[in-house]
Structure formats: C-alpha cells, structure tokens
Amino acid sequence: MTRSPHETSGEPNPLRALTLDRLRCRTSMKWRAHPDDVLPLWVAEMDVPLAEPVVRAVTEALALGDTGYPAGTGYAEALAGFAEKRWGWDGLAVERTAIVPDVMLGVVEMLKLVTGPGDPVVVNSPVYPPFYQFVEHMDRQVIEAPLGADLRIDFETLDETFRRAVAGGRRAAFLLCSPHNPTGTVHTADELATVAALADRHGVRVVVDEIHAPLTAGGVEFVPYLSVPGSANGLSLMSASKAWNLAGLKAALAIAGTASAADLARMPDEVSHGPSHLGIIAHSAALRDGTGWLDALLAGLDDNRRLLADLLAEHLPAIAHHPAEATYLAWLDCRALGLGDDPAEVFLRRGRVALNSGIPFGTGGAGHVRLNLATSPELIAEAVRRMAAALD
C-alpha cells in the first residue's frame, strides 16, 4: 500500500501539539541528557502526545489493575492485521511469532539461534550503533559491508563480505536494517530478493530489524523481508515502538519465515518473560486502532522533511542531504564544513544543538550527524539557525 505525499486522516498533526516548555517537563533520555539551554534533536524519541487509543488502552488496564505477566497472541494478531492492510502482506503467521522484550534484545536472541560465539555478523555501515554494541557484547564479530555512495546496499561488496564471513566453514549472519537507520533508505523488493539470493548462495542467515517499517515517506512502499522470494529461512523483528513513540513501554515480536519456525521454537521460554504486559497492550492498541494518528504523523513528517531541505539549502548549503524515504531521521553530510570527524560536537558546543555524532555508526559515519525530525517545525527551524550560527 502506497500513500500519497499529502494523504491525511483528518487528525491533527501530533508534531505540532506540544510546546517546548511542555516538552522540557519530560524525564526521558532525550530531555534529560543535556542542560536546558540545549535543543535536543538526537535520540529517537518523538516530541508528540500519545495516540488516544494507546492512552485509553493503558489507562483502562491500570484502572483494572491489569499489570501482570503477558499472555496470548493479541500483539501478533494486531501486527498481522496491520501488515495485511498497510503492506498487503498476509504472510505474517501468528504461530511463527514470539514476543521479545524489544527489537535489539530480540536481535540478540535470534543471532544466538543461528550463530555461535566468535561467529561473524555482517552489517551495512553506517548503521545504528547498537548493532555493533550488542553484537560484540554477545561475543560475535562484526564485519562491515559498507553502503554504496548512493546510500543503498552495494551488492558486489555484500557478496564479497559474505564470502569472507563464511570462509573456513564458519556460520555467519547478516543483520539487515530495513528501513535503514541512519540513512532512511527503504530497500526495494528486488534489492531484498537479491539479499536473500546472496545469503542462500553463501549459507548466511538473515536477521532483519524492521522497527521503522511503518514510518515511510509519502509515495514510498515498505516491503517486509519475509515477503520476498528466497526469504523463508529469515528472521524478522518488528515493533510498534518507533512509529507510536512507545520505547518506554517495552515489547516487540520475533517473526520466523516458513523455513525458520524450528529455529524460533528453540528460543528459551524465559525470553518471553521480558516484555511488559502494559507494553503489549499499548503496542496492540496502536496497531489496531492508532492508524489515523499514524497517518497524521506521517503527513507531518513529510512536511518536516521538506522544511529541513529548504532550511539547509538556505542557511547551510554546504551540508549534503538526501531526504529519507523512511524513519524520522535525517543523515547530514557535513564534511564540506571543515568541522572534522565529529561535527556534532561542534554544533553542541557552539550552537547548543544536540545531534547524534556519525562516528558510532561505523565506516562512513565520520563527518556526518543524525538529526531527529520528529519535532515541531519551529524547533527544526531554530535548530538549523543555531547550527548556522555555530559556523560564524
């Protein structure tokens, strides 16, 4: 299902709902990691009120005292319904799912199923820093297959990296970010089918982080990895947390392809004890009843992407920027500004704007910053003004 660039649900744009003073009352990481004179456009939290169906579902659960342990398949059923309506994918089988605490802990558990200590895990750099942190913490070896200059998968590089990863008969996995964080690239059906074919050729298992799947730009279609030919032995992680701003309400789903159900069945039972029951209630409500709110958010993000492009062209034309096809993040190439490998440090120190440094994203990240667009147009404009002033 492809949305037009200006399609809305009739609901108000949630990105315009909260004032800066109201946002500074929050106690989460985005608003507490820096002093009050810093404008935070870094970590992936959105400056929005929650969707009313989510608030209602959680409030009713609290009133009932329904705060025990999770049970049942309601989350998987809600996601399956969302996937069919949103992406035209009817292949999300509830019986091939399992609840996990969150996407990254789910990634760890899936990688444990298909690799062993010391085995390589391939990633497309620059990529979400926890891909490195979690993989290395679980005693696996990260091998980079850098994206191409167009910020898309370079298949010659991926083919060669897969070959090196399995050399000597080692097991290996490919941890794919889809849509890609930080670039916002949405992999096409043909690209994903090529990934599956290369993985099959080399005996590499594919584990996919699809947490940003609902957050596509207007006119862009997300394709679930497990829907493409050759993906049957893949494993996917999905969650409502990014699209509905529910990171503090922990819950995610691991999804097995038709040939990897036996792998998922080997996941230890105790992993399913980690998700929050309230989180599952919130995520399920979002997927079932929060699509109107989501459409209003997506329209607002389309507007913010255009706004940022216009502001950069006017005030910081040396920054190279390609509006993302998905996520609410912008990947900015600041190398022409002459600020060194870590321009985020300069923008924070001189401009009092907090952005993510590109360095932790791996090869290709130096000289870049990641900016969070999920805020009001006024704060985006103020951030760009401060960034430009930091160069004076």
GROMACS .gro file of C-alpha atoms in nm:
model
  392
    1MET     CA    1   0.000   0.000   0.000
    2THR     CA    2   0.149   0.331  -0.110
    3ARG     CA    3   0.041   0.657   0.050
    4SER     CA    4   0.022   0.976  -0.149
    5PRO     CA    5   0.252   1.252  -0.020
    6HIS     CA    6  -0.033   1.457   0.128
    7GLU     CA    7  -0.278   1.194   0.248
    8THR     CA    8  -0.408   1.267   0.597
    9SER     CA    9  -0.654   1.104   0.834
   10GLY     CA   10  -0.825   1.422   0.949
   11GLU     CA   11  -0.650   1.401   1.285
   12PRO     CA   12  -0.429   1.693   1.393
   13ASN     CA   13  -0.056   1.680   1.331
   14PRO     CA   14   0.086   1.543   1.660
   15LEU     CA   15   0.421   1.710   1.588
   16ARG     CA   16   0.258   2.050   1.646
   17ALA     CA   17   0.079   1.960   1.970
   18LEU     CA   18   0.341   2.023   2.241
   19THR     CA   19   0.525   2.341   2.335
   20LEU     CA   20   0.893   2.350   2.421
   21ASP     CA   21   0.809   2.429   2.784
   22ARG     CA   22   0.582   2.124   2.798
   23LEU     CA   23   0.845   1.902   2.640
   24ARG     CA   24   1.104   2.013   2.896
   25CYS     CA   25   0.881   1.862   3.166
   26ARG     CA   26   0.962   1.517   3.032
   27THR     CA   27   1.206   1.298   3.225
   28SER     CA   28   1.317   1.064   2.944
   29MET     CA   29   1.665   1.050   2.795
   30LYS     CA   30   1.607   1.300   2.513
   31TRP     CA   31   1.513   1.578   2.752
   32ARG     CA   32   1.741   1.496   3.047
   33ALA     CA   33   2.079   1.419   2.891
   34HIS     CA   34   2.167   1.786   2.825
   35PRO     CA   35   2.122   2.119   3.004
   36ASP     CA   36   1.808   2.322   2.938
   37ASP     CA   37   1.983   2.560   2.700
   38VAL     CA   38   2.046   2.272   2.458
   39LEU     CA   39   1.791   2.192   2.188
   40PRO     CA   40   1.776   1.808   2.172
   41LEU     CA   41   1.732   1.664   1.822
   42TRP     CA   42   1.925   1.344   1.875
   43VAL     CA   43   1.796   1.018   2.027
   44ALA     CA   44   1.497   0.851   1.857
   45GLU     CA   45   1.216   0.982   2.074
   46MET     CA   46   0.934   1.185   1.921
   47ASP     CA   47   0.800   1.514   2.052
   48VAL     CA   48   0.437   1.405   2.034
   49PRO     CA   49   0.146   1.320   2.264
   50LEU     CA   50   0.048   0.954   2.252
   51ALA     CA   51  -0.228   0.833   2.023
   52GLU     CA   52  -0.560   0.838   2.209
   53PRO     CA   53  -0.630   0.463   2.157
   54VAL     CA   54  -0.300   0.385   2.327
   55VAL     CA   55  -0.370   0.616   2.621
   56ARG     CA   56  -0.717   0.468   2.659
   57ALA     CA   57  -0.597   0.107   2.648
   58VAL     CA   58  -0.321   0.163   2.906
   59THR     CA   59  -0.545   0.374   3.130
   60GLU     CA   60  -0.813   0.104   3.129
   61ALA     CA   61  -0.553  -0.161   3.212
   62LEU     CA   62  -0.424   0.046   3.504
   63ALA     CA   63  -0.775   0.109   3.633
   64LEU     CA   64  -0.837  -0.264   3.622
   65GLY     CA   65  -0.506  -0.345   3.786
   66ASP     CA   66  -0.416  -0.545   3.473
   67THR     CA   67  -0.041  -0.517   3.532
   68GLY     CA   68   0.068  -0.879   3.548
   69TYR     CA   69   0.254  -1.101   3.307
   70PRO     CA   70   0.186  -1.108   2.932
   71ALA     CA   71  -0.014  -1.391   2.774
   72GLY     CA   72  -0.175  -1.476   2.444
   73THR     CA   73  -0.121  -1.379   2.083
   74GLY     CA   74  -0.304  -1.045   2.070
   75TYR     CA   75   0.008  -0.850   1.976
   76ALA     CA   76   0.091  -1.083   1.687
   77GLU     CA   77  -0.268  -1.074   1.566
   78ALA     CA   78  -0.270  -0.695   1.573
   79LEU     CA   79   0.057  -0.677   1.380
   80ALA     CA   80  -0.063  -0.933   1.126
   81GLY     CA   81  -0.375  -0.726   1.064
   82PHE     CA   82  -0.171  -0.408   1.029
   83ALA     CA   83   0.074  -0.576   0.789
   84GLU     CA   84  -0.204  -0.701   0.563
   85LYS     CA   85  -0.381  -0.366   0.547
   86ARG     CA   86  -0.070  -0.149   0.530
   87TRP     CA   87   0.170  -0.351   0.320
   88GLY     CA   88  -0.058  -0.606   0.153
   89TRP     CA   89   0.134  -0.883   0.331
   90ASP     CA   90  -0.072  -1.176   0.452
   91GLY     CA   91   0.229  -1.396   0.534
   92LEU     CA   92   0.273  -1.295   0.897
   93ALA     CA   93   0.162  -1.619   1.061
   94VAL     CA   94   0.082  -1.578   1.430
   95GLU     CA   95   0.207  -1.931   1.502
   96ARG     CA   96   0.553  -1.831   1.376
   97THR     CA   97   0.596  -1.539   1.617
   98ALA     CA   98   0.725  -1.489   1.969
   99ILE     CA   99   0.719  -1.189   2.198
  100VAL     CA  100   1.057  -1.046   2.297
  101PRO     CA  101   1.148  -0.756   2.527
  102ASP     CA  102   1.242  -0.516   2.248
  103VAL     CA  103   1.389  -0.528   1.899
  104MET     CA  104   1.758  -0.523   1.992
  105LEU     CA  105   1.722  -0.787   2.264
  106GLY     CA  106   1.522  -0.985   2.010
  107VAL     CA  107   1.806  -0.945   1.760
  108VAL     CA  108   2.046  -1.087   2.017
  109GLU     CA  109   1.823  -1.390   2.075
  110MET     CA  110   1.777  -1.452   1.702
  111LEU     CA  111   2.150  -1.427   1.639
  112LYS     CA  112   2.210  -1.677   1.918
  113LEU     CA  113   1.985  -1.921   1.733
  114VAL     CA  114   2.180  -1.907   1.407
  115THR     CA  115   2.539  -1.828   1.512
  116GLY     CA  116   2.781  -1.924   1.787
  117PRO     CA  117   3.047  -1.741   1.990
  118GLY     CA  118   3.308  -1.581   1.768
  119ASP     CA  119   3.100  -1.613   1.451
  120PRO     CA  120   3.077  -1.313   1.216
  121VAL     CA  121   2.773  -1.088   1.180
  122VAL     CA  122   2.765  -0.870   0.868
  123VAL     CA  123   2.621  -0.516   0.885
  124ASN     CA  124   2.581  -0.237   0.629
  125SER     CA  125   2.768   0.063   0.765
  126PRO     CA  126   2.698   0.336   0.853
  127VAL     CA  127   2.435   0.174   1.071
  128TYR     CA  128   2.256   0.204   1.406
  129PRO     CA  129   2.533   0.195   1.672
  130PRO     CA  130   2.371  -0.075   1.892
  131PHE     CA  131   2.427  -0.318   1.603
  132TYR     CA  132   2.795  -0.301   1.696
  133GLN     CA  133   2.746  -0.281   2.072
  134PHE     CA  134   2.501  -0.568   2.115
  135VAL     CA  135   2.674  -0.798   1.867
  136GLU     CA  136   3.016  -0.750   2.021
  137HIS     CA  137   2.876  -0.786   2.374
  138MET     CA  138   2.737  -1.129   2.278
  139ASP     CA  139   3.084  -1.238   2.160
  140ARG     CA  140   3.023  -1.219   1.785
  141GLN     CA  141   3.248  -1.046   1.533
  142VAL     CA  142   3.107  -0.752   1.336
  143ILE     CA  143   3.209  -0.739   0.970
  144GLU     CA  144   3.112  -0.431   0.773
  145ALA     CA  145   2.977  -0.430   0.419
  146PRO     CA  146   2.956  -0.052   0.365
  147LEU     CA  147   2.668   0.101   0.175
  148GLY     CA  148   2.739   0.244  -0.168
  149ALA     CA  149   2.782   0.613  -0.242
  150ASP     CA  150   2.408   0.627  -0.312
  151LEU     CA  151   2.342   0.503   0.046
  152ARG     CA  152   2.194   0.178  -0.085
  153ILE     CA  153   2.323  -0.177  -0.046
  154ASP     CA  154   2.634  -0.238  -0.257
  155PHE     CA  155   2.576  -0.596  -0.371
  156GLU     CA  156   2.928  -0.657  -0.501
  157THR     CA  157   3.060  -0.559  -0.158
  158LEU     CA  158   2.795  -0.767   0.018
  159ASP     CA  159   2.873  -1.073  -0.195
  160GLU     CA  160   3.244  -1.048  -0.117
  161THR     CA  161   3.177  -0.985   0.252
  162PHE     CA  162   2.951  -1.291   0.274
  163ARG     CA  163   3.227  -1.495   0.108
  164ARG     CA  164   3.480  -1.381   0.367
  165ALA     CA  165   3.237  -1.430   0.653
  166VAL     CA  166   3.180  -1.799   0.583
  167ALA     CA  167   3.541  -1.878   0.492
  168GLY     CA  168   3.664  -2.192   0.661
  169GLY     CA  169   3.312  -2.323   0.712
  170ARG     CA  170   3.210  -2.066   0.973
  171ARG     CA  171   2.847  -1.988   1.043
  172ALA     CA  172   2.754  -1.628   0.970
  173ALA     CA  173   2.455  -1.398   0.984
  174PHE     CA  174   2.356  -1.077   0.810
  175LEU     CA  175   2.194  -0.821   1.041
  176LEU     CA  176   1.991  -0.610   0.800
  177CYS     CA  177   1.839  -0.275   0.895
  178SER     CA  178   1.518  -0.224   0.696
  179PRO     CA  179   1.435   0.062   0.660
  180HIS     CA  180   1.793   0.164   0.715
  181ASN     CA  181   1.896   0.374   1.013
  182PRO     CA  182   2.051   0.636   0.981
  183THR     CA  183   2.005   0.696   0.607
  184GLY     CA  184   1.630   0.629   0.589
  185THR     CA  185   1.680   0.410   0.282
  186VAL     CA  186   1.387   0.179   0.203
  187HIS     CA  187   1.508  -0.139   0.036
  188THR     CA  188   1.307  -0.238  -0.270
  189ALA     CA  189   1.155  -0.582  -0.328
  190ASP     CA  190   1.424  -0.653  -0.588
  191GLU     CA  191   1.701  -0.548  -0.350
  192LEU     CA  192   1.564  -0.766  -0.072
  193ALA     CA  193   1.529  -1.062  -0.309
  194THR     CA  194   1.894  -1.013  -0.408
  195VAL     CA  195   1.991  -1.015  -0.039
  196ALA     CA  196   1.803  -1.343   0.004
  197ALA     CA  197   1.970  -1.497  -0.303
  198LEU     CA  198   2.319  -1.398  -0.191
  199ALA     CA  199   2.255  -1.521   0.161
  200ASP     CA  200   2.134  -1.854   0.026
  201ARG     CA  201   2.435  -1.885  -0.206
  202HIS     CA  202   2.679  -1.836   0.082
  203GLY     CA  203   2.482  -2.006   0.359
  204VAL     CA  204   2.437  -1.682   0.557
  205ARG     CA  205   2.131  -1.643   0.781
  206VAL     CA  206   1.944  -1.314   0.760
  207VAL     CA  207   1.808  -1.139   1.071
  208VAL     CA  208   1.616  -0.819   0.993
  209ASP     CA  209   1.546  -0.520   1.218
  210GLU     CA  210   1.222  -0.373   1.073
  211ILE     CA  211   1.135  -0.142   1.362
  212HIS     CA  212   1.094   0.165   1.138
  213ALA     CA  213   0.868  -0.015   0.890
  214PRO     CA  214   0.552   0.196   0.947
  215LEU     CA  215   0.741   0.524   0.907
  216THR     CA  216   0.767   0.560   0.529
  217ALA     CA  217   0.757   0.890   0.343
  218GLY     CA  218   0.468   0.968   0.113
  219GLY     CA  219   0.477   0.765  -0.208
  220VAL     CA  220   0.725   0.510  -0.067
  221GLU     CA  221   0.628   0.148  -0.007
  222PHE     CA  222   0.784  -0.067   0.263
  223VAL     CA  223   0.844  -0.431   0.170
  224PRO     CA  224   0.871  -0.686   0.454
  225TYR     CA  225   1.181  -0.901   0.408
  226LEU     CA  226   0.990  -1.221   0.475
  227SER     CA  227   0.756  -1.145   0.184
  228VAL     CA  228   1.022  -1.169  -0.089
  229PRO     CA  229   1.128  -1.485  -0.274
  230GLY     CA  230   1.406  -1.678  -0.103
  231SER     CA  231   1.349  -1.534   0.244
  232ALA     CA  232   1.192  -1.843   0.401
  233ASN     CA  233   1.479  -1.906   0.644
  234GLY     CA  234   1.497  -1.543   0.757
  235LEU     CA  235   1.404  -1.400   1.095
  236SER     CA  236   1.249  -1.056   1.147
  237LEU     CA  237   1.199  -0.825   1.445
  238MET     CA  238   0.911  -0.576   1.444
  239SER     CA  239   0.759  -0.340   1.698
  240ALA     CA  240   0.518  -0.050   1.727
  241SER     CA  241   0.764   0.136   1.949
  242LYS     CA  242   0.921   0.373   1.696
  243ALA     CA  243   0.610   0.463   1.496
  244TRP     CA  244   0.394   0.538   1.803
  245ASN     CA  245   0.671   0.660   2.040
  246LEU     CA  246   0.642   0.367   2.280
  247ALA     CA  247   1.008   0.294   2.356
  248GLY     CA  248   0.939   0.316   2.729
  249LEU     CA  249   0.666   0.051   2.701
  250LYS     CA  250   0.882  -0.246   2.613
  251ALA     CA  251   0.754  -0.504   2.364
  252ALA     CA  252   0.847  -0.647   2.023
  253LEU     CA  253   0.779  -0.951   1.809
  254ALA     CA  254   1.018  -1.201   1.655
  255ILE     CA  255   0.881  -1.341   1.330
  256ALA     CA  256   1.006  -1.653   1.155
  257GLY     CA  257   0.996  -1.729   0.785
  258THR     CA  258   0.831  -2.054   0.678
  259ALA     CA  259   1.163  -2.244   0.693
  260SER     CA  260   1.287  -2.095   1.021
  261ALA     CA  261   0.998  -2.178   1.253
  262ALA     CA  262   1.201  -2.457   1.412
  263ASP     CA  263   1.479  -2.209   1.489
  264LEU     CA  264   1.237  -1.971   1.659
  265ALA     CA  265   1.090  -2.258   1.856
  266ARG     CA  266   1.433  -2.311   2.015
  267MET     CA  267   1.428  -1.967   2.173
  268PRO     CA  268   1.430  -2.012   2.553
  269ASP     CA  269   1.094  -1.963   2.723
  270GLU     CA  270   1.241  -1.710   2.964
  271VAL     CA  271   1.293  -1.459   2.682
  272SER     CA  272   0.915  -1.415   2.657
  273HIS     CA  273   0.909  -1.308   3.024
  274GLY     CA  274   1.091  -0.984   2.939
  275PRO     CA  275   0.824  -0.782   2.753
  276SER     CA  276   0.598  -0.552   2.953
  277HIS     CA  277   0.233  -0.656   2.969
  278LEU     CA  278   0.139  -0.287   2.954
  279GLY     CA  279   0.374  -0.254   2.659
  280ILE     CA  280   0.197  -0.531   2.472
  281ILE     CA  281  -0.139  -0.369   2.548
  282ALA     CA  282  -0.011  -0.034   2.420
  283HIS     CA  283   0.151  -0.173   2.105
  284SER     CA  284  -0.154  -0.382   2.019
  285ALA     CA  285  -0.385  -0.083   2.058
  286ALA     CA  286  -0.158   0.127   1.837
  287LEU     CA  287  -0.154  -0.130   1.558
  288ARG     CA  288  -0.528  -0.196   1.576
  289ASP     CA  289  -0.672   0.148   1.641
  290GLY     CA  290  -0.391   0.404   1.604
  291THR     CA  291  -0.355   0.421   1.226
  292GLY     CA  292  -0.538   0.754   1.196
  293TRP     CA  293  -0.289   0.908   1.438
  294LEU     CA  294  -0.005   0.744   1.243
  295ASP     CA  295  -0.124   0.890   0.914
  296ALA     CA  296  -0.136   1.238   1.068
  297LEU     CA  297   0.219   1.185   1.197
  298LEU     CA  298   0.342   1.067   0.856
  299ALA     CA  299   0.194   1.373   0.684
  300GLY     CA  300   0.367   1.593   0.943
  301LEU     CA  301   0.697   1.415   0.886
  302ASP     CA  302   0.663   1.469   0.510
  303ASP     CA  303   0.624   1.839   0.581
  304ASN     CA  304   0.925   1.837   0.813
  305ARG     CA  305   1.145   1.665   0.555
  306ARG     CA  306   1.062   1.934   0.301
  307LEU     CA  307   1.116   2.206   0.561
  308LEU     CA  308   1.458   2.075   0.658
  309ALA     CA  309   1.567   2.051   0.294
  310ASP     CA  310   1.460   2.413   0.234
  311LEU     CA  311   1.628   2.539   0.552
  312LEU     CA  312   1.955   2.363   0.478
  313ALA     CA  313   1.957   2.493   0.121
  314GLU     CA  314   1.912   2.846   0.252
  315HIS     CA  315   2.131   2.851   0.563
  316LEU     CA  316   2.373   2.557   0.535
  317PRO     CA  317   2.409   2.482   0.164
  318ALA     CA  318   2.742   2.304   0.213
  319ILE     CA  319   2.565   2.022   0.400
  320ALA     CA  320   2.481   1.734   0.166
  321HIS     CA  321   2.141   1.586   0.244
  322HIS     CA  322   1.904   1.346   0.072
  323PRO     CA  323   1.557   1.341   0.232
  324ALA     CA  324   1.495   0.999   0.384
  325GLU     CA  325   1.248   0.751   0.236
  326ALA     CA  326   1.155   0.637   0.588
  327THR     CA  327   1.220   0.690   0.960
  328TYR     CA  328   1.202   1.032   1.122
  329LEU     CA  329   1.577   1.080   1.099
  330ALA     CA  330   1.794   1.288   0.868
  331TRP     CA  331   2.152   1.190   0.780
  332LEU     CA  332   2.357   1.502   0.714
  333ASP     CA  333   2.695   1.501   0.541
  334CYS     CA  334   2.885   1.789   0.700
  335ARG     CA  335   3.231   1.712   0.564
  336ALA     CA  336   3.241   2.023   0.345
  337LEU     CA  337   3.202   2.243   0.653
  338GLY     CA  338   3.555   2.168   0.771
  339LEU     CA  339   3.445   2.069   1.123
  340GLY     CA  340   3.645   1.746   1.137
  341ASP     CA  341   3.520   1.395   1.203
  342ASP     CA  342   3.272   1.496   1.474
  343PRO     CA  343   3.065   1.798   1.367
  344ALA     CA  344   2.802   1.704   1.628
  345GLU     CA  345   3.049   1.808   1.898
  346VAL     CA  346   3.088   2.148   1.734
  347PHE     CA  347   2.714   2.203   1.691
  348LEU     CA  348   2.661   2.112   2.057
  349ARG     CA  349   2.944   2.324   2.195
  350ARG     CA  350   2.895   2.631   1.977
  351GLY     CA  351   2.528   2.609   1.881
  352ARG     CA  352   2.372   2.427   2.177
  353VAL     CA  353   2.203   2.176   1.946
  354ALA     CA  354   2.232   1.806   2.035
  355LEU     CA  355   2.263   1.578   1.733
  356ASN     CA  356   2.395   1.225   1.703
  357SER     CA  357   2.760   1.203   1.606
  358GLY     CA  358   2.815   0.997   1.293
  359ILE     CA  359   3.125   0.827   1.428
  360PRO     CA  360   2.950   0.549   1.628
  361PHE     CA  361   2.762   0.448   1.312
  362GLY     CA  362   3.081   0.289   1.179
  363THR     CA  363   3.258   0.324   0.846
  364GLY     CA  364   3.108   0.612   0.651
  365GLY     CA  365   2.991   0.795   0.962
  366ALA     CA  366   3.278   1.036   1.024
  367GLY     CA  367   3.190   1.392   0.928
  368HIS     CA  368   2.818   1.322   0.949
  369VAL     CA  369   2.542   1.390   1.201
  370ARG     CA  370   2.198   1.239   1.251
  371LEU     CA  371   1.912   1.481   1.318
  372ASN     CA  372   1.574   1.382   1.463
  373LEU     CA  373   1.289   1.535   1.260
  374ALA     CA  374   1.009   1.418   1.489
  375THR     CA  375   0.950   1.756   1.646
  376SER     CA  376   0.773   2.080   1.564
  377PRO     CA  377   0.865   2.284   1.255
  378GLU     CA  378   0.957   2.570   1.488
  379LEU     CA  379   1.219   2.363   1.669
  380ILE     CA  380   1.364   2.239   1.340
  381ALA     CA  381   1.395   2.598   1.220
  382GLU     CA  382   1.559   2.703   1.547
  383ALA     CA  383   1.800   2.409   1.531
  384VAL     CA  384   1.914   2.500   1.179
  385ARG     CA  385   1.950   2.865   1.284
  386ARG     CA  386   2.174   2.761   1.574
  387MET     CA  387   2.376   2.524   1.354
  388ALA     CA  388   2.439   2.801   1.103
  389ALA     CA  389   2.534   3.042   1.382
  390ALA     CA  390   2.782   2.786   1.515
  391LEU     CA  391   2.987   2.833   1.196
  392ASP     CA  392   3.027   3.208   1.242
   0.00000   0.00000   0.00000
